[in-house]
Coordinates of C-alpha atoms in Angstrom, one line a residue:
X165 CA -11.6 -17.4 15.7
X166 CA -13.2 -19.2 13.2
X167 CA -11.1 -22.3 13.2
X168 CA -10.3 -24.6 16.0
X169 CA -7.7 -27.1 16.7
X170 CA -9.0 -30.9 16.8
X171 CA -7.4 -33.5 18.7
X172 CA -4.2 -32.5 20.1
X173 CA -2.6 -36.2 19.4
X174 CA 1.0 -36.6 18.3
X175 CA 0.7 -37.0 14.4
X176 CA 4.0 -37.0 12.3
X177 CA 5.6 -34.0 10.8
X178 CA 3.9 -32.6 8.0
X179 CA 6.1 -29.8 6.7
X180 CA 4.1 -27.5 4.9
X181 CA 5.9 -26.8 2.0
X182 CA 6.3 -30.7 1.2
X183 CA 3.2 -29.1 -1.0
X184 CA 3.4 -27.8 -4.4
X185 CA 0.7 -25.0 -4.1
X186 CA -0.1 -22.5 -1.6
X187 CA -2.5 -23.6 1.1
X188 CA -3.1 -22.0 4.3
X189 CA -2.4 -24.4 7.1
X190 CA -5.1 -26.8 8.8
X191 CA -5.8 -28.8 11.7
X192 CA -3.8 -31.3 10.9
X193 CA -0.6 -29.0 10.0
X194 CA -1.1 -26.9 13.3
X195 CA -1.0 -30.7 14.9
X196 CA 1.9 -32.2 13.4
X197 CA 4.0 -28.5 14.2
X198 CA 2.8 -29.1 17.3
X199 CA 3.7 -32.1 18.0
X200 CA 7.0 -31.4 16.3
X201 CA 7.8 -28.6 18.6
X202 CA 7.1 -30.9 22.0
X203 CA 8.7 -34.6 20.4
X204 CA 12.1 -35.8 22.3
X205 CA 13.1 -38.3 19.6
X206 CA 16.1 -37.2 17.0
X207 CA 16.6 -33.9 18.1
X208 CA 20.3 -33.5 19.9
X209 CA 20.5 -30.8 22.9
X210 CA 23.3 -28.2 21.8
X211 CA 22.8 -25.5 24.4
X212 CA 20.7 -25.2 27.7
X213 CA 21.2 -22.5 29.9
X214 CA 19.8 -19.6 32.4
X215 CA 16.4 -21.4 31.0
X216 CA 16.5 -21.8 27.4
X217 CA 17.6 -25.1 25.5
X218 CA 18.1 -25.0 21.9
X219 CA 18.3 -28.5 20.0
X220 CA 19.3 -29.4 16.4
X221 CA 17.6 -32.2 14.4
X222 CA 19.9 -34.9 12.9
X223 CA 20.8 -34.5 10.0
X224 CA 24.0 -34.4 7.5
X225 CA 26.0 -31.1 8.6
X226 CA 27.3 -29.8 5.6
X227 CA 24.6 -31.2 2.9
X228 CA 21.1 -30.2 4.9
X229 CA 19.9 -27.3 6.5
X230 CA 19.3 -28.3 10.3
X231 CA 16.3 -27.9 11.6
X232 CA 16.9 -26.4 15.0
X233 CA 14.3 -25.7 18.4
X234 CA 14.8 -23.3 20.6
X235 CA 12.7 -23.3 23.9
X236 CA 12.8 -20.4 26.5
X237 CA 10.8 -20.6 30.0
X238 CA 9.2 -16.9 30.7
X239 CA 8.2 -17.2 34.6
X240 CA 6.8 -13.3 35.0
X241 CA 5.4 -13.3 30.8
X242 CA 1.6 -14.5 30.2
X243 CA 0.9 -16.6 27.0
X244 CA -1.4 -14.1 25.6
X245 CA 1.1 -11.5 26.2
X246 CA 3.8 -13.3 24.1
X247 CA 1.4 -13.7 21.3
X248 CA 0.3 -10.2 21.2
X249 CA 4.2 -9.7 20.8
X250 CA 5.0 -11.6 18.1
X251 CA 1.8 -10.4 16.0
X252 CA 2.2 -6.9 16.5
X253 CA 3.8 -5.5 14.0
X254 CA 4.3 -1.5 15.2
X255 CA 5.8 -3.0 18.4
X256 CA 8.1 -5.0 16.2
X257 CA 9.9 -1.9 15.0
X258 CA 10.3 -0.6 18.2
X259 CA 12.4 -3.8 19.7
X260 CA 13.5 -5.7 16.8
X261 CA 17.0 -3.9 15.9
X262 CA 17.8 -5.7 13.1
X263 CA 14.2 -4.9 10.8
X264 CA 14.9 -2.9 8.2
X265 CA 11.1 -2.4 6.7
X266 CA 8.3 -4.8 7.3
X267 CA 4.4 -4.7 6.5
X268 CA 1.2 -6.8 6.1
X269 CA 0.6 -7.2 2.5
X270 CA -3.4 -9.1 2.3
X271 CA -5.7 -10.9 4.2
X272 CA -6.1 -14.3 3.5
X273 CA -8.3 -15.9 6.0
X274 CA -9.5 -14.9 9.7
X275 CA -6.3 -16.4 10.6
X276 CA -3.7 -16.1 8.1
X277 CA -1.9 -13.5 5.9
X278 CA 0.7 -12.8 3.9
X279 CA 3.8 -10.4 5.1
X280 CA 7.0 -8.7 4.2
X281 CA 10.0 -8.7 6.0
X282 CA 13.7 -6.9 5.5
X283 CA 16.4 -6.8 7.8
X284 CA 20.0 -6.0 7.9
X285 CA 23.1 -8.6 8.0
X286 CA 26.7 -8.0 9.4
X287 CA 29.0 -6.5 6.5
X288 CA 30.3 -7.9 3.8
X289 CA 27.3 -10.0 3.6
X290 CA 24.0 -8.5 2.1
X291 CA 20.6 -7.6 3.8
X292 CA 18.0 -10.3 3.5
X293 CA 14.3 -10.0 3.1
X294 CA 11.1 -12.5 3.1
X295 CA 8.0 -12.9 1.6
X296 CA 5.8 -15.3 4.2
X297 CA 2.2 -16.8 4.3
X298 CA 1.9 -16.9 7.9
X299 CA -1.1 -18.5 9.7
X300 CA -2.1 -18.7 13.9
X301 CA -4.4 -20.7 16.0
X302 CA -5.4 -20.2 19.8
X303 CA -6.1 -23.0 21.6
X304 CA -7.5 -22.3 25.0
X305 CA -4.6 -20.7 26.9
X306 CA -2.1 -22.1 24.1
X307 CA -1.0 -20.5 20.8
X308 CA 0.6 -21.3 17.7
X309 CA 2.0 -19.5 14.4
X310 CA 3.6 -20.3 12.1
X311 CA 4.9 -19.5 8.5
X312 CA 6.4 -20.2 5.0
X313 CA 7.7 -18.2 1.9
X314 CA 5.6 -17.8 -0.8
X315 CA 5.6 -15.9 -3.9
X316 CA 3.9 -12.4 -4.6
X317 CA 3.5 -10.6 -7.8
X318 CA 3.6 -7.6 -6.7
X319 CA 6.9 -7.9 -4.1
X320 CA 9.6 -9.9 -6.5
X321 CA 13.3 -10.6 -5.5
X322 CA 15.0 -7.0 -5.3
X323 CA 19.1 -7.0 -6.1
X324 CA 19.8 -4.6 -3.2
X325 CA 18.5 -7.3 -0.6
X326 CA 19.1 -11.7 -0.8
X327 CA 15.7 -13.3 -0.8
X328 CA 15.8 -15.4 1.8
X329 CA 13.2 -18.7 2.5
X330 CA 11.3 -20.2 5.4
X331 CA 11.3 -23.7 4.8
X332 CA 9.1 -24.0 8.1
X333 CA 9.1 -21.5 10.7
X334 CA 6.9 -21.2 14.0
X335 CA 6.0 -20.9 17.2
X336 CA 4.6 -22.9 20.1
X337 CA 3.0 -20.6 23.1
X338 CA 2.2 -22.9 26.1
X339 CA 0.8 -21.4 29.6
X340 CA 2.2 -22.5 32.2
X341 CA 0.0 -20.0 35.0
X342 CA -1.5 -16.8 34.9
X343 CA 1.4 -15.3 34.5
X344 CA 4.0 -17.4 33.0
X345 CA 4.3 -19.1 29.8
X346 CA 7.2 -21.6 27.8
X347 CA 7.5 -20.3 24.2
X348 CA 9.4 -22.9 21.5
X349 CA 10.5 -21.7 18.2
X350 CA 10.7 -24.3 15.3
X351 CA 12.7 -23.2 12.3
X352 CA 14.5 -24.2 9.0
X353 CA 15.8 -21.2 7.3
X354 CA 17.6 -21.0 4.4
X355 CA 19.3 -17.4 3.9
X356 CA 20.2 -18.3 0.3
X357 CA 23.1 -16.4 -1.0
X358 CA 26.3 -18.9 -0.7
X359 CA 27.0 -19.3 2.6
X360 CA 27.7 -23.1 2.9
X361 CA 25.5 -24.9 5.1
X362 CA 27.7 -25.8 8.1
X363 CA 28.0 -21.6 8.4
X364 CA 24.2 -21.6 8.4
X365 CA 24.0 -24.4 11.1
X366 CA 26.2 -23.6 13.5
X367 CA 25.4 -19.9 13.5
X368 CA 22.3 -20.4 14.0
X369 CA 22.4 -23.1 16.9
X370 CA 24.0 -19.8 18.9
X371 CA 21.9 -17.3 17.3
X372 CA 18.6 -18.4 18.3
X373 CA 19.2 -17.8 22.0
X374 CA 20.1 -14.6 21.8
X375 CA 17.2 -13.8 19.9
X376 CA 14.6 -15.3 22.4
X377 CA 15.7 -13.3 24.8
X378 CA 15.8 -10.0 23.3
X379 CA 12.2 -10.7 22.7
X380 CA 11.8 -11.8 25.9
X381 CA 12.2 -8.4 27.3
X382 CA 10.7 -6.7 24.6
X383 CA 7.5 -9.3 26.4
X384 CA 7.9 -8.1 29.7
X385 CA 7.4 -3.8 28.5
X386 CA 4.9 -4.4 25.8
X387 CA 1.9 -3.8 28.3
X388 CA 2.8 -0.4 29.1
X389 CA 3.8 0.4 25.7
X390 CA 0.6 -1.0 24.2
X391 CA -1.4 0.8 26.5
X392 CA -0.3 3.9 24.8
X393 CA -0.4 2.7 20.9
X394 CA -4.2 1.5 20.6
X395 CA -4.7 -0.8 22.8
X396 CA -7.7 -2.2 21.9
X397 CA -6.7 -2.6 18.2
X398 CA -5.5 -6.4 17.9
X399 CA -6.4 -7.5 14.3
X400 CA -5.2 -11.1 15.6
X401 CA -7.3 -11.7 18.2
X402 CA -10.5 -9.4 16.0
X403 CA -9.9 -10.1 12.4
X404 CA -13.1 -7.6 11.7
X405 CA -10.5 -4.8 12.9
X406 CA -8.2 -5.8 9.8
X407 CA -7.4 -3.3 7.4
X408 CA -5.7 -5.6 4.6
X409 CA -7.2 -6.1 1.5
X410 CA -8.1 -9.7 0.7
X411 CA -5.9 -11.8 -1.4
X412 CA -6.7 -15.1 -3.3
X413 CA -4.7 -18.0 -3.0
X414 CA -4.2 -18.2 -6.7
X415 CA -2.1 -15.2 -6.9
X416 CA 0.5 -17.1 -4.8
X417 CA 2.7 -19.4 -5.1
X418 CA 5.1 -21.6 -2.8
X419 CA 8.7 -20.3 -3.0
X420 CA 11.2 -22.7 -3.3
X421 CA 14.7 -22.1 -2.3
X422 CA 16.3 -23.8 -5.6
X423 CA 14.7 -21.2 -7.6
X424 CA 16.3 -18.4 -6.3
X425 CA 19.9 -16.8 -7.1
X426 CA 22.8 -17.7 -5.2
X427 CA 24.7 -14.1 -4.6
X428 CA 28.2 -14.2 -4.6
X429 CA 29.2 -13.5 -1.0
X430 CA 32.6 -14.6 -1.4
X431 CA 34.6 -11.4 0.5
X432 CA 32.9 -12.7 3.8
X433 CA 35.8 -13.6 6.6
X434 CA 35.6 -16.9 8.3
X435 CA 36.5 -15.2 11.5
X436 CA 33.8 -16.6 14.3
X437 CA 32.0 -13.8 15.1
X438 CA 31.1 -13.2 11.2
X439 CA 30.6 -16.9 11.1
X440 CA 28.0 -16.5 13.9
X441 CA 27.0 -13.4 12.5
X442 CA 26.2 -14.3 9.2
X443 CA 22.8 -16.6 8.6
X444 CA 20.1 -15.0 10.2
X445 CA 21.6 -10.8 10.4
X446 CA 21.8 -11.3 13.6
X447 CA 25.3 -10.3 14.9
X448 CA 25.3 -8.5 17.9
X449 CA 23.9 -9.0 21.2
X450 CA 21.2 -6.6 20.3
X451 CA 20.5 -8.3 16.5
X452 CA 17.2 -10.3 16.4
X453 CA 15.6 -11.4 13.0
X454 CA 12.5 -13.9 14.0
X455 CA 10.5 -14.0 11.2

Protein backbone atom coordinates (compact mmCIF):
# COMPACT_ATOMS: atom_id res chain seq x y z
CA UNK A 1 0.00 0.00 0.00
CA UNK A 2 0.80 3.34 -0.74
CA UNK A 3 -0.32 4.98 2.46
CA UNK A 4 0.70 4.27 5.89
CA UNK A 5 -0.74 5.03 9.26
CA UNK A 6 1.38 7.63 11.37
CA UNK A 7 1.41 7.67 15.02
CA UNK A 8 -1.05 5.46 16.50
CA UNK A 9 -1.91 8.08 19.44
CA UNK A 10 -5.39 8.53 20.76
CA UNK A 11 -6.73 11.70 18.83
CA UNK A 12 -10.44 12.66 19.16
CA UNK A 13 -13.19 11.52 16.93
CA UNK A 14 -13.25 13.02 13.72
CA UNK A 15 -16.38 11.68 11.97
CA UNK A 16 -15.89 11.89 8.50
CA UNK A 17 -18.83 13.24 7.17
CA UNK A 18 -18.66 16.26 9.77
CA UNK A 19 -17.24 17.40 6.07
CA UNK A 20 -19.06 19.01 3.40
CA UNK A 21 -17.22 17.42 0.33
CA UNK A 22 -16.10 14.09 -0.51
CA UNK A 23 -12.61 13.27 0.69
CA UNK A 24 -11.14 9.94 0.98
CA UNK A 25 -9.98 9.33 4.57
CA UNK A 26 -6.41 10.12 5.92
CA UNK A 27 -4.05 9.42 8.57
CA UNK A 28 -5.62 11.33 10.85
CA UNK A 29 -9.28 9.95 10.16
CA UNK A 30 -7.96 6.18 10.22
CA UNK A 31 -6.45 7.48 13.85
CA UNK A 32 -9.25 9.07 15.41
CA UNK A 33 -11.64 5.69 14.16
CA UNK A 34 -9.14 4.04 15.71
CA UNK A 35 -9.01 5.38 18.64
CA UNK A 36 -12.73 5.50 18.67
CA UNK A 37 -13.11 1.94 18.26
CA UNK A 38 -10.60 1.02 21.41
CA UNK A 39 -11.74 4.30 23.90
CA UNK A 40 -13.65 3.22 27.30
CA UNK A 41 -15.08 6.63 28.05
CA UNK A 42 -19.12 7.27 27.24
CA UNK A 43 -19.86 4.24 25.77
CA UNK A 44 -22.39 1.97 28.01
CA UNK A 45 -21.95 -1.99 27.84
CA UNK A 46 -25.54 -3.38 26.65
CA UNK A 47 -24.56 -7.03 25.87
CA UNK A 48 -21.43 -9.27 26.51
CA UNK A 49 -21.56 -12.73 25.98
CA UNK A 50 -20.05 -16.24 24.58
CA UNK A 51 -17.18 -13.46 23.63
CA UNK A 52 -18.66 -10.53 21.98
CA UNK A 53 -19.67 -7.17 23.86
CA UNK A 54 -21.70 -4.64 22.08
CA UNK A 55 -21.81 -1.06 23.68
CA UNK A 56 -23.94 2.00 22.82
CA UNK A 57 -22.68 5.60 22.99
CA UNK A 58 -24.62 8.10 25.14
CA UNK A 59 -26.73 9.80 23.72
CA UNK A 60 -30.67 11.05 23.69
CA UNK A 61 -32.71 7.73 22.88
CA UNK A 62 -35.43 8.78 20.90
CA UNK A 63 -33.86 12.25 19.22
CA UNK A 64 -30.18 10.74 18.03
CA UNK A 65 -29.12 7.82 16.20
CA UNK A 66 -26.78 5.80 18.71
CA UNK A 67 -23.66 5.05 17.82
CA UNK A 68 -23.20 1.52 18.82
CA UNK A 69 -19.61 -1.04 18.99
CA UNK A 70 -19.66 -4.32 18.67
CA UNK A 71 -16.44 -6.34 19.55
CA UNK A 72 -16.12 -10.15 18.89
CA UNK A 73 -12.91 -12.28 19.99
CA UNK A 74 -12.10 -14.88 17.03
CA UNK A 75 -9.46 -17.38 18.82
CA UNK A 76 -8.99 -20.01 15.65
CA UNK A 77 -9.55 -16.67 12.78
CA UNK A 78 -6.14 -14.81 11.64
CA UNK A 79 -6.37 -10.95 11.05
CA UNK A 80 -5.55 -11.13 7.52
CA UNK A 81 -8.13 -13.79 7.05
CA UNK A 82 -10.89 -11.51 8.48
CA UNK A 83 -9.88 -8.75 6.17
CA UNK A 84 -9.77 -10.80 3.09
CA UNK A 85 -13.49 -11.52 4.25
CA UNK A 86 -14.85 -8.40 4.57
CA UNK A 87 -13.27 -7.11 1.13
CA UNK A 88 -14.23 -9.87 -0.85
CA UNK A 89 -16.97 -9.19 -2.57
CA UNK A 90 -17.84 -12.82 -4.50
CA UNK A 91 -17.50 -14.43 -1.12
CA UNK A 92 -20.00 -11.92 0.16
CA UNK A 93 -22.79 -13.43 -1.81
CA UNK A 94 -22.06 -16.67 -0.84
CA UNK A 95 -22.53 -16.03 3.19
CA UNK A 96 -24.30 -12.86 3.46
CA UNK A 97 -28.15 -13.99 3.25
CA UNK A 98 -29.58 -10.90 3.38
CA UNK A 99 -27.65 -9.05 0.00
CA UNK A 100 -29.77 -8.64 -2.52
CA UNK A 101 -27.22 -7.16 -5.37
CA UNK A 102 -23.86 -5.58 -4.61
CA UNK A 103 -20.88 -4.35 -6.86
CA UNK A 104 -17.68 -2.11 -6.98
CA UNK A 105 -18.63 0.87 -8.90
CA UNK A 106 -14.68 2.93 -9.49
CA UNK A 107 -11.50 3.18 -8.21
CA UNK A 108 -10.61 5.97 -6.36
CA UNK A 109 -7.24 5.61 -4.79
CA UNK A 110 -4.93 2.41 -4.03
CA UNK A 111 -7.00 2.12 -1.07
CA UNK A 112 -10.36 3.36 -1.52
CA UNK A 113 -13.54 3.01 -3.69
CA UNK A 114 -16.77 3.49 -4.11
CA UNK A 115 -19.61 0.53 -3.79
CA UNK A 116 -23.16 -0.55 -4.07
CA UNK A 117 -25.05 -2.29 -1.73
CA UNK A 118 -28.93 -3.79 -1.67
CA UNK A 119 -30.31 -6.05 0.71
CA UNK A 120 -33.67 -7.26 1.82
CA UNK A 121 -35.69 -6.12 5.15
CA UNK A 122 -38.42 -8.16 6.98
CA UNK A 123 -41.98 -7.42 5.42
CA UNK A 124 -43.91 -4.77 5.59
CA UNK A 125 -40.92 -2.75 5.68
CA UNK A 126 -39.00 -2.03 2.29
CA UNK A 127 -35.55 -3.25 1.01
CA UNK A 128 -32.68 -0.84 1.61
CA UNK A 129 -29.66 -0.11 -0.44
CA UNK A 130 -26.27 2.14 -0.09
CA UNK A 131 -24.11 3.99 -2.05
CA UNK A 132 -20.49 4.02 0.10
CA UNK A 133 -17.00 5.60 -0.34
CA UNK A 134 -15.21 3.03 1.53
CA UNK A 135 -11.42 3.28 2.25
CA UNK A 136 -8.77 0.49 4.25
CA UNK A 137 -5.37 0.72 5.70
CA UNK A 138 -3.09 -2.19 7.00
CA UNK A 139 -1.01 -1.58 9.57
CA UNK A 140 1.51 -4.32 10.34
CA UNK A 141 -0.63 -7.21 11.47
CA UNK A 142 -3.66 -4.70 12.16
CA UNK A 143 -6.42 -3.55 9.67
CA UNK A 144 -8.93 -1.01 9.39
CA UNK A 145 -11.90 0.01 6.92
CA UNK A 146 -14.13 1.87 6.95
CA UNK A 147 -16.95 3.82 5.03
CA UNK A 148 -19.59 6.59 4.34
CA UNK A 149 -22.48 7.32 1.88
CA UNK A 150 -21.88 9.38 -0.89
CA UNK A 151 -23.60 10.45 -3.84
CA UNK A 152 -23.19 8.91 -7.51
CA UNK A 153 -24.70 10.16 -10.74
CA UNK A 154 -25.02 7.34 -12.21
CA UNK A 155 -26.69 5.05 -9.10
CA UNK A 156 -29.62 7.66 -7.79
CA UNK A 157 -32.33 6.72 -5.08
CA UNK A 158 -34.55 3.97 -6.79
CA UNK A 159 -38.53 3.85 -5.39
CA UNK A 160 -38.46 -0.04 -5.24
CA UNK A 161 -35.54 0.14 -2.52
CA UNK A 162 -35.14 3.01 0.79
CA UNK A 163 -31.76 4.69 0.49
CA UNK A 164 -30.32 4.11 3.42
CA UNK A 165 -26.96 6.20 4.98
CA UNK A 166 -23.72 5.44 6.70
CA UNK A 167 -23.14 8.13 8.92
CA UNK A 168 -19.80 6.30 9.92
CA UNK A 169 -19.22 2.77 9.54
CA UNK A 170 -16.03 0.53 10.11
CA UNK A 171 -13.95 -1.82 11.24
CA UNK A 172 -11.03 -2.45 13.53
CA UNK A 173 -8.97 -5.90 12.80
CA UNK A 174 -6.42 -6.35 15.72
CA UNK A 175 -4.11 -9.72 15.84
CA UNK A 176 -3.95 -11.10 18.70
CA UNK A 177 -1.42 -14.45 17.42
CA UNK A 178 -0.97 -16.25 14.37
CA UNK A 179 -4.05 -17.41 14.36
CA UNK A 180 -6.46 -15.40 16.24
CA UNK A 181 -7.62 -11.91 15.88
CA UNK A 182 -10.43 -9.35 17.89
CA UNK A 183 -12.49 -7.63 15.18
CA UNK A 184 -14.68 -4.29 16.42
CA UNK A 185 -17.26 -2.78 14.33
CA UNK A 186 -18.10 0.98 14.75
CA UNK A 187 -21.31 2.14 13.23
CA UNK A 188 -24.09 4.85 12.97
CA UNK A 189 -26.63 3.97 10.48
CA UNK A 190 -29.44 5.63 9.56
CA UNK A 191 -32.00 3.31 7.51
CA UNK A 192 -34.13 6.41 6.59
CA UNK A 193 -37.67 5.60 5.84
CA UNK A 194 -39.74 6.43 9.21
CA UNK A 195 -38.86 4.21 11.60
CA UNK A 196 -38.42 6.28 14.80
CA UNK A 197 -35.15 6.28 16.26
CA UNK A 198 -35.63 4.31 19.52
CA UNK A 199 -36.77 1.24 16.80
CA UNK A 200 -33.46 1.90 15.15
CA UNK A 201 -31.48 1.81 18.53
CA UNK A 202 -32.63 -0.84 20.22
CA UNK A 203 -32.78 -3.20 17.17
CA UNK A 204 -29.74 -2.64 16.39
CA UNK A 205 -27.96 -3.00 19.87
CA UNK A 206 -29.31 -6.88 19.40
CA UNK A 207 -28.73 -7.03 15.74
CA UNK A 208 -25.15 -6.45 15.63
CA UNK A 209 -24.24 -9.68 17.46
CA UNK A 210 -25.90 -11.77 15.43
CA UNK A 211 -24.35 -10.41 12.59
CA UNK A 212 -20.69 -10.80 13.81
CA UNK A 213 -21.09 -14.11 14.15
CA UNK A 214 -22.59 -15.18 11.11
CA UNK A 215 -19.53 -13.61 9.59
CA UNK A 216 -17.56 -15.24 11.93
CA UNK A 217 -18.13 -18.53 10.36
CA UNK A 218 -18.31 -17.38 7.10
CA UNK A 219 -14.17 -16.48 8.51
CA UNK A 220 -13.43 -19.72 9.56
CA UNK A 221 -14.52 -21.59 5.62
CA UNK A 222 -13.30 -18.79 3.45
CA UNK A 223 -9.77 -20.52 3.09
CA UNK A 224 -11.01 -23.50 1.53
CA UNK A 225 -13.54 -21.69 -0.48
CA UNK A 226 -10.95 -19.14 -1.74
CA UNK A 227 -8.75 -21.65 -2.70
CA UNK A 228 -11.09 -22.63 -5.25
CA UNK A 229 -12.32 -18.98 -6.57
CA UNK A 230 -8.88 -17.30 -7.54
CA UNK A 231 -6.91 -17.30 -4.97
CA UNK A 232 -4.34 -15.15 -5.82
CA UNK A 233 -6.75 -12.42 -7.09
CA UNK A 234 -7.01 -9.90 -4.00
CA UNK A 235 -7.43 -6.35 -5.48
CA UNK A 236 -7.12 -5.21 -1.67
CA UNK A 237 -4.03 -6.34 -0.77
CA UNK A 238 -2.67 -5.70 -5.09
CA UNK A 239 -4.59 -2.66 -6.28
CA UNK A 240 -2.67 -3.17 -9.81
CA UNK A 241 -5.07 -6.39 -9.98
CA UNK A 242 -8.10 -3.90 -9.94
CA UNK A 243 -10.42 -3.91 -12.70
CA UNK A 244 -12.54 -0.59 -11.78
CA UNK A 245 -12.42 2.23 -13.72
CA UNK A 246 -11.16 5.39 -11.97
CA UNK A 247 -13.42 7.88 -10.57
CA UNK A 248 -12.76 11.58 -9.57
CA UNK A 249 -13.70 12.93 -6.45
CA UNK A 250 -15.63 15.69 -8.10
CA UNK A 251 -18.26 13.53 -9.41
CA UNK A 252 -19.23 12.74 -5.77
CA UNK A 253 -20.74 14.15 -3.36
CA UNK A 254 -21.37 13.47 0.58
CA UNK A 255 -24.89 12.14 1.10
CA UNK A 256 -26.71 13.48 3.87
CA UNK A 257 -29.43 11.78 5.51
CA UNK A 258 -31.85 15.06 5.65
CA UNK A 259 -31.92 15.06 2.05
CA UNK A 260 -33.36 11.99 1.43
CA UNK A 261 -37.34 10.88 1.44
CA UNK A 262 -38.84 9.60 4.40
CA UNK A 263 -41.10 6.44 3.03
CA UNK A 264 -44.17 5.90 4.64
CA UNK A 265 -43.61 2.61 6.55
CA UNK A 266 -46.52 3.11 8.62
CA UNK A 267 -48.28 -0.81 8.21
CA UNK A 268 -45.08 -2.00 10.15
CA UNK A 269 -46.22 -4.05 13.63
CA UNK A 270 -44.56 -3.05 16.82
CA UNK A 271 -44.48 -6.70 17.68
CA UNK A 272 -40.63 -7.33 19.00
CA UNK A 273 -39.31 -9.44 16.58
CA UNK A 274 -40.36 -6.82 13.71
CA UNK A 275 -39.03 -4.25 16.01
CA UNK A 276 -35.68 -6.08 16.10
CA UNK A 277 -36.07 -6.97 12.71
CA UNK A 278 -36.60 -3.78 11.25
CA UNK A 279 -33.30 -1.27 11.01
CA UNK A 280 -30.68 -3.02 9.54
CA UNK A 281 -32.90 -6.15 7.30
CA UNK A 282 -31.59 -8.27 9.51
CA UNK A 283 -34.40 -10.50 11.01
CA UNK A 284 -33.52 -13.79 11.33
CA UNK A 285 -30.78 -15.74 12.82
CA UNK A 286 -29.38 -16.13 9.37
CA UNK A 287 -29.96 -12.12 8.24
CA UNK A 288 -26.62 -10.19 8.17
CA UNK A 289 -26.38 -6.71 6.41
CA UNK A 290 -22.61 -5.17 7.37
CA UNK A 291 -22.05 -2.74 5.10
Amino acid sequence: MEKSAASTEPQGPRPVLGRDSVQVPDDQDFRSFRSECEAEAGWNLTYSKAGVSVWVQAVEMDRTLHKIKCRMECRDVPAETLYDVLHDIEYRKKWDSNVIETFDIARLTVNADVGYYSWRCPKPLKNRDVITLRSWLPMGTDYIIMNYSVKHPKYPPRKDLVRAVSIQTGYLIQSTGPKSCVITYLAQVDPKGSLPKWVVNKSSQFLAPKAMKKMYKACVKYPEWKQKHQPHFKPWLHPEQSPLPSLALSELSVQHADSLENIDESAVAESREERMGSAGGEGSDDDTSLT
